[in-house]
CSV table of C-alpha atoms and ligand atoms in Angstrom, one decimal:
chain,number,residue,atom,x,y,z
O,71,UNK,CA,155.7,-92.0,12.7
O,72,UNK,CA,153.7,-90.6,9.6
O,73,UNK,CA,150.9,-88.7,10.2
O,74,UNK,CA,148.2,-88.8,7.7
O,75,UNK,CA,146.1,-84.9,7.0
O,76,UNK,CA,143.1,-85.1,5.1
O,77,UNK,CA,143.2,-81.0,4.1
O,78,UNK,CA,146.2,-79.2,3.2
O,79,UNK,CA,145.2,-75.4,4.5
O,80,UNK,CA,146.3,-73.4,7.5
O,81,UNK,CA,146.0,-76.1,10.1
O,82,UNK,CA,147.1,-78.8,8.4
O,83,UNK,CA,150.5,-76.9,6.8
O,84,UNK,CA,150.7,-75.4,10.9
O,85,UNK,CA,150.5,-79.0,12.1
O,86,UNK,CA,152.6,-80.7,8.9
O,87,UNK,CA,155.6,-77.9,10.2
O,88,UNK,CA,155.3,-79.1,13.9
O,89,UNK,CA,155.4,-82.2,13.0
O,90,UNK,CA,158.3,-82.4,11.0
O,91,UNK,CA,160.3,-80.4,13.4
O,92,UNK,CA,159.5,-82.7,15.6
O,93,UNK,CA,161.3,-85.7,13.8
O,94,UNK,CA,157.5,-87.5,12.4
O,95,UNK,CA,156.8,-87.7,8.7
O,96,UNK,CA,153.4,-86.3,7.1
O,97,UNK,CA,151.1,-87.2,4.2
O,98,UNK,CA,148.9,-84.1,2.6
O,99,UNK,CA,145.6,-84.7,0.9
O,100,UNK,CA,143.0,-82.5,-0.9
O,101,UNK,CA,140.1,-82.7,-2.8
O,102,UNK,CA,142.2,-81.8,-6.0
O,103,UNK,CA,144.5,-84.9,-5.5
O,104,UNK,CA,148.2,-84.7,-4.9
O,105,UNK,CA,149.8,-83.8,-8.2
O,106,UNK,CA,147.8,-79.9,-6.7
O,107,UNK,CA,150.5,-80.1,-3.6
O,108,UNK,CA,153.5,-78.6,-5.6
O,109,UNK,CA,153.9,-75.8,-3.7
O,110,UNK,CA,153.4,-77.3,-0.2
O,111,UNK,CA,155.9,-80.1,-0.5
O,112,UNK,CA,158.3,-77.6,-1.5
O,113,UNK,CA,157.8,-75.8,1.6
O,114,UNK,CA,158.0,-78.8,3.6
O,115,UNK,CA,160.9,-81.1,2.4
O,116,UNK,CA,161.8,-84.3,1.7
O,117,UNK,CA,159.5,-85.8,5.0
O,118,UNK,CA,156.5,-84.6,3.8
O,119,UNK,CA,154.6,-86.5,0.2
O,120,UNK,CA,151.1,-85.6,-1.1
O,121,UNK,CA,148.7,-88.7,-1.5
O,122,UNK,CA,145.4,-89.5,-2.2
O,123,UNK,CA,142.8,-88.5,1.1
O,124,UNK,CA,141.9,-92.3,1.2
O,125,UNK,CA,146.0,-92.9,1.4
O,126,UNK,CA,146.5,-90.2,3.6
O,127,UNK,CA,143.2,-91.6,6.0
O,128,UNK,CA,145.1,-95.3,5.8
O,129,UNK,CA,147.4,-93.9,8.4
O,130,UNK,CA,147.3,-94.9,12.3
O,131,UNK,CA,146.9,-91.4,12.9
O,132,UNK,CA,145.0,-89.5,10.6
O,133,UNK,CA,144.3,-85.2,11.3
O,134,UNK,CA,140.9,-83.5,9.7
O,135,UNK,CA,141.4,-80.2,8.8
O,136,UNK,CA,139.2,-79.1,6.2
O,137,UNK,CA,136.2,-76.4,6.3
O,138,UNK,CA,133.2,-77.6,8.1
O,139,UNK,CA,131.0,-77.1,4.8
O,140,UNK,CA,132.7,-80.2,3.1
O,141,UNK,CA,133.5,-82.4,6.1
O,142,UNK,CA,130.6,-84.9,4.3
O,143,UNK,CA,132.7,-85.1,1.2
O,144,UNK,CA,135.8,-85.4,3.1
O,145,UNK,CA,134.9,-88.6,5.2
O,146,UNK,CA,133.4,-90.2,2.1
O,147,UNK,CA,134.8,-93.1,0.1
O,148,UNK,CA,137.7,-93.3,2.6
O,149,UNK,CA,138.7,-97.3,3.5
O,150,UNK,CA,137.1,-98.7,7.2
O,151,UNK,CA,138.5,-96.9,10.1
O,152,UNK,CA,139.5,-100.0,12.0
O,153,UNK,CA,139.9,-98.2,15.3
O,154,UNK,CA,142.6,-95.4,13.6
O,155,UNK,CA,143.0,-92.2,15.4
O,156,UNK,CA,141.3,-89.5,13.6
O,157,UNK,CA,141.8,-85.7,14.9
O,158,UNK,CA,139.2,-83.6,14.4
O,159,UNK,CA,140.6,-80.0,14.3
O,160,UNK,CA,137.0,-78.9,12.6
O,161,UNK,CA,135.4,-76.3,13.6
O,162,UNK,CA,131.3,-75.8,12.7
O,163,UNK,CA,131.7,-72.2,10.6
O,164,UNK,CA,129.4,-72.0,7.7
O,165,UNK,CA,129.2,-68.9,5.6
O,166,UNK,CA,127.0,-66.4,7.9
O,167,UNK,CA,128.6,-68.2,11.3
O,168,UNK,CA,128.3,-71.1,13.1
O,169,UNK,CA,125.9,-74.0,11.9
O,170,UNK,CA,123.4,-74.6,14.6
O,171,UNK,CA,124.3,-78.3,15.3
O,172,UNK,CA,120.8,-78.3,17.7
O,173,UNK,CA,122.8,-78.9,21.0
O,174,UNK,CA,124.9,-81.6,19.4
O,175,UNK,CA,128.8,-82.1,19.7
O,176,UNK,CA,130.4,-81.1,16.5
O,177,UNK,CA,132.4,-84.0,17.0
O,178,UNK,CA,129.5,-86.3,17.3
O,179,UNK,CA,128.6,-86.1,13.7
O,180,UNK,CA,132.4,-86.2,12.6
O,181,UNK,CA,132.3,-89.5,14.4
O,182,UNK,CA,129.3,-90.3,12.9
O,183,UNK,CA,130.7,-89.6,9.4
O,184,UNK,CA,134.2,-92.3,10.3
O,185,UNK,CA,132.7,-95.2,12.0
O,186,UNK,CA,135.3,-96.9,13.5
O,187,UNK,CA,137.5,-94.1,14.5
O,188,UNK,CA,139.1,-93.4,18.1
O,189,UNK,CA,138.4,-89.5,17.7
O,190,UNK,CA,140.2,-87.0,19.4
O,191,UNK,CA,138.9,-83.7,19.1
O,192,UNK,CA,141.9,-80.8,19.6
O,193,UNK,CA,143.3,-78.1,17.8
O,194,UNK,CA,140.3,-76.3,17.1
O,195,UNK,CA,140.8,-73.9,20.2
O,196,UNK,CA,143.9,-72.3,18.9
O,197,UNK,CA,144.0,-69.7,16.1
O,198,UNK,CA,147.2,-70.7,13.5
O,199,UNK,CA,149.6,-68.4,14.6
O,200,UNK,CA,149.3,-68.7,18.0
O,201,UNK,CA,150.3,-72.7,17.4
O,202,UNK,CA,152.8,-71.8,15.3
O,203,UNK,CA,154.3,-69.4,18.2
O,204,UNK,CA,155.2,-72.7,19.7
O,205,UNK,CA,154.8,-74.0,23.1
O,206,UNK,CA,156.4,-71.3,25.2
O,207,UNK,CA,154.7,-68.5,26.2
O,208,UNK,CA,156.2,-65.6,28.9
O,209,UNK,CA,156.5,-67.3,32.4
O,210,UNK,CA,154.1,-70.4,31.0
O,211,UNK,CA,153.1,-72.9,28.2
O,212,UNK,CA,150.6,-72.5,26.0
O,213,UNK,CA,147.7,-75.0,26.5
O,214,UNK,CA,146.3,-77.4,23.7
O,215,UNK,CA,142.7,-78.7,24.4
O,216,UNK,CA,141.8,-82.4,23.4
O,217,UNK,CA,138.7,-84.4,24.4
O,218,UNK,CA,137.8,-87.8,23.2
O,219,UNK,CA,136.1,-90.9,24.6
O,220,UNK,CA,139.3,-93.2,24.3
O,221,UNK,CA,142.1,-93.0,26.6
O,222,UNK,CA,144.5,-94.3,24.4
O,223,UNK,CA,144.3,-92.0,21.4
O,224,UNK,CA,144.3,-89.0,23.6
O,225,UNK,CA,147.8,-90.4,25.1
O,226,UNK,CA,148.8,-90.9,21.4
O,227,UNK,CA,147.9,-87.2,20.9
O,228,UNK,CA,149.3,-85.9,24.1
O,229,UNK,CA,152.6,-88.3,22.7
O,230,UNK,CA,152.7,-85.8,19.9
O,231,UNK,CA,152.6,-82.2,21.2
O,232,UNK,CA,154.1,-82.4,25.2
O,233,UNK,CA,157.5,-83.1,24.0
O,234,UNK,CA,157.5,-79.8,22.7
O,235,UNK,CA,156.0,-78.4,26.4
O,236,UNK,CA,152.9,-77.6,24.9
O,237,UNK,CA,150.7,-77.8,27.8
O,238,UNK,CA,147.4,-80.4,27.5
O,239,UNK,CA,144.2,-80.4,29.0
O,240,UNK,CA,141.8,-83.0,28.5
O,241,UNK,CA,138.4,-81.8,29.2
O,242,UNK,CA,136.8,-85.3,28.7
O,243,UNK,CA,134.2,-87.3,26.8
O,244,UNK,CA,133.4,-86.0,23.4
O,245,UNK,CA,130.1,-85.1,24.3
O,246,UNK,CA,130.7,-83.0,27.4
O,247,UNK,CA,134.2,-81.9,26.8
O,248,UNK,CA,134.0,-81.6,23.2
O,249,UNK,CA,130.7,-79.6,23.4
O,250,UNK,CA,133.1,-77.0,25.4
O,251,UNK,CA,135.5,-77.0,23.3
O,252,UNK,CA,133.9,-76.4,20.3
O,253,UNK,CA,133.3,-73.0,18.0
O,254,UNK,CA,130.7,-71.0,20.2
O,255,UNK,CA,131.9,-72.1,23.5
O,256,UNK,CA,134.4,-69.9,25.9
O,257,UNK,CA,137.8,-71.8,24.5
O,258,UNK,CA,137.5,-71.2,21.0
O,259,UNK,CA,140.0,-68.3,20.3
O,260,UNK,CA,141.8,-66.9,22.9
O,261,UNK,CA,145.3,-68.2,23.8
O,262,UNK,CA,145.1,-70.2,26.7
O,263,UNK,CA,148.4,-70.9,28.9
O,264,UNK,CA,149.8,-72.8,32.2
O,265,UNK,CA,151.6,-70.3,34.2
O,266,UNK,CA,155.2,-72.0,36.0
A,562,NAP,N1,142.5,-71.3,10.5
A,562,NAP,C1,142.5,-71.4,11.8
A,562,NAP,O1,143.1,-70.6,12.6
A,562,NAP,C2,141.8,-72.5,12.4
A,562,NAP,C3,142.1,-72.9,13.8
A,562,NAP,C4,141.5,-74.0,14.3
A,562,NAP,C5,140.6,-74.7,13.6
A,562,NAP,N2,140.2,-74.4,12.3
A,562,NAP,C6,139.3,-75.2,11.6
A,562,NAP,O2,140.1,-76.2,10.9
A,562,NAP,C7,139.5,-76.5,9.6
A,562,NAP,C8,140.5,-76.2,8.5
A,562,NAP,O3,140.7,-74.8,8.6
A,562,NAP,P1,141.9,-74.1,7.7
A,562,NAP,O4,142.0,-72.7,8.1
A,562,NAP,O5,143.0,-75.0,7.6
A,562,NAP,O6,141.1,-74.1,6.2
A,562,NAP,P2,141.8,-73.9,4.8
A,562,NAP,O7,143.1,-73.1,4.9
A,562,NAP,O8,140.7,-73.3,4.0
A,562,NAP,O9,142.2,-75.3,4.3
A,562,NAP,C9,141.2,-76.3,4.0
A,562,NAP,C10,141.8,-77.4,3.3
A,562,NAP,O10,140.8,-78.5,3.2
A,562,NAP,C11,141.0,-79.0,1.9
A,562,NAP,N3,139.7,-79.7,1.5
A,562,NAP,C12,138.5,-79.2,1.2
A,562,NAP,N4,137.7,-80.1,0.9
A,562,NAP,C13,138.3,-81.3,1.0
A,562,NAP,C14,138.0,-82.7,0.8
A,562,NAP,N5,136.7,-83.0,0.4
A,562,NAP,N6,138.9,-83.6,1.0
A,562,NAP,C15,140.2,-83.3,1.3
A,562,NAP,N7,140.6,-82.0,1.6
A,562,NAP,C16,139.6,-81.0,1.4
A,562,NAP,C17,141.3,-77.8,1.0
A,562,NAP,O11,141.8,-78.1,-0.2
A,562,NAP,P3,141.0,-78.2,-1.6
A,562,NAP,O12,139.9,-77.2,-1.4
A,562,NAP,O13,142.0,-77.8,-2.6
A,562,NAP,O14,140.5,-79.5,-1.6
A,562,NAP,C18,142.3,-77.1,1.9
A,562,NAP,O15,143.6,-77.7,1.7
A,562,NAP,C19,138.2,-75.7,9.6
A,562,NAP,O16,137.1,-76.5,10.0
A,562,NAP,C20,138.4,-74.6,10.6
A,562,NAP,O17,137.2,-74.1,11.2
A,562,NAP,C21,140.8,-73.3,11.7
């Protein structure tokens, strides 16, 4: 499948790689517009094309990967969500440290900023080169986090990183498992892993 990435940095190049190793096609966006995405497609290969964010966002499944400080401008002017998966890999750093979100799931206001998307929050707990390390770590896998209120887009996200053996835990609802999960909490940073 093609996998839509609204932000063409670290997490979204990490994820892009993955992706196409794993046999799916990706679609880059910026806020500089695609003809800026030179050097990325040539890293990537032929699967991989730069769009337009509202192209890349028309995808079933759709990743969010840009700095927390332009997440507004990111999830504007983008076409109706029409129950598309959107995977919020944000986290809420601001220059200075984290934004004080008041108690309040990062996640919530992502959602609140694509109505209409089936949001899954994950890949916010690993640092990039720990991802890229892959799925196996000595005597275990390493674990990916997700939470999200609907079942079926965290089985589509689970559908994308197991078959690699990366191990998944779904800590719930966005507002109790994506309140742990996010920047601040215990899981943000160090490199979790199921030992077999
Ligand atoms: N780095 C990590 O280890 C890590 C791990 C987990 C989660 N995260 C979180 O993931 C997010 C992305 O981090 P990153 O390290 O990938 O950042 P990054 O390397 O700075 O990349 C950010 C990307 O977002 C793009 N962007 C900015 N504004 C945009 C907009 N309005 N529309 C579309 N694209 C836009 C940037 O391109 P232009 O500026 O050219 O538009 C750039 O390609 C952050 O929220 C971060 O906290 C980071």
């Amino acid at each position: 499948m093609t996998i839509g990435m609204i932000g063409a940095g670290s997490v979204a190049m990490a994820f892009a790689r993955y992706l196409l190793a794993s046999g799916h096609e990706v679609e880059l966006s910026n806020s500089r517009g695609p003809d800026t995405l030179a050097r990325q497609l040539s890293e990537l290969g032929s699967r991989a094309r730069a769009v337009t964010a509202a192209e890349a966002a028309s995808n079933n499944v759709v990743l969010l990967a840009v700095p927390w400080a332009r997440i507004r401008e990111a999830l504007s002017g983008l076409p109706p969500w029409d129950n598309r998966i959107l995977i919020d890999a944000t986290n809420p750093y601001i220059v200075g440290g984290l934004e004080n979100l008041h108690g309040r799931a990062s996640s919530d206001i992502v959602s609140e900023l694509a109505p209409g998307a089936k949001l899954v929050k994950a890949l916010n707990t690993l640092v990039v080169e720990n991802f890229e390390s892959g799925a196996t770590v000595p005597g275990g896998r390493r674990v990916v986090f997700m939470s999200g209120n609907d079942h079926l887009a965290k089985k589509q996200f689970r559908s994308l990183l197991s078959p690699a053996g990366f191990a998944i835990v779904d800590l719930g609802t966005l507002q109790v498992g994506g309140l742990v999960q996010q920047a601040g909490g215990p899981l943000v940073g160090p490199d979790f892993a199921v030992m077999t």
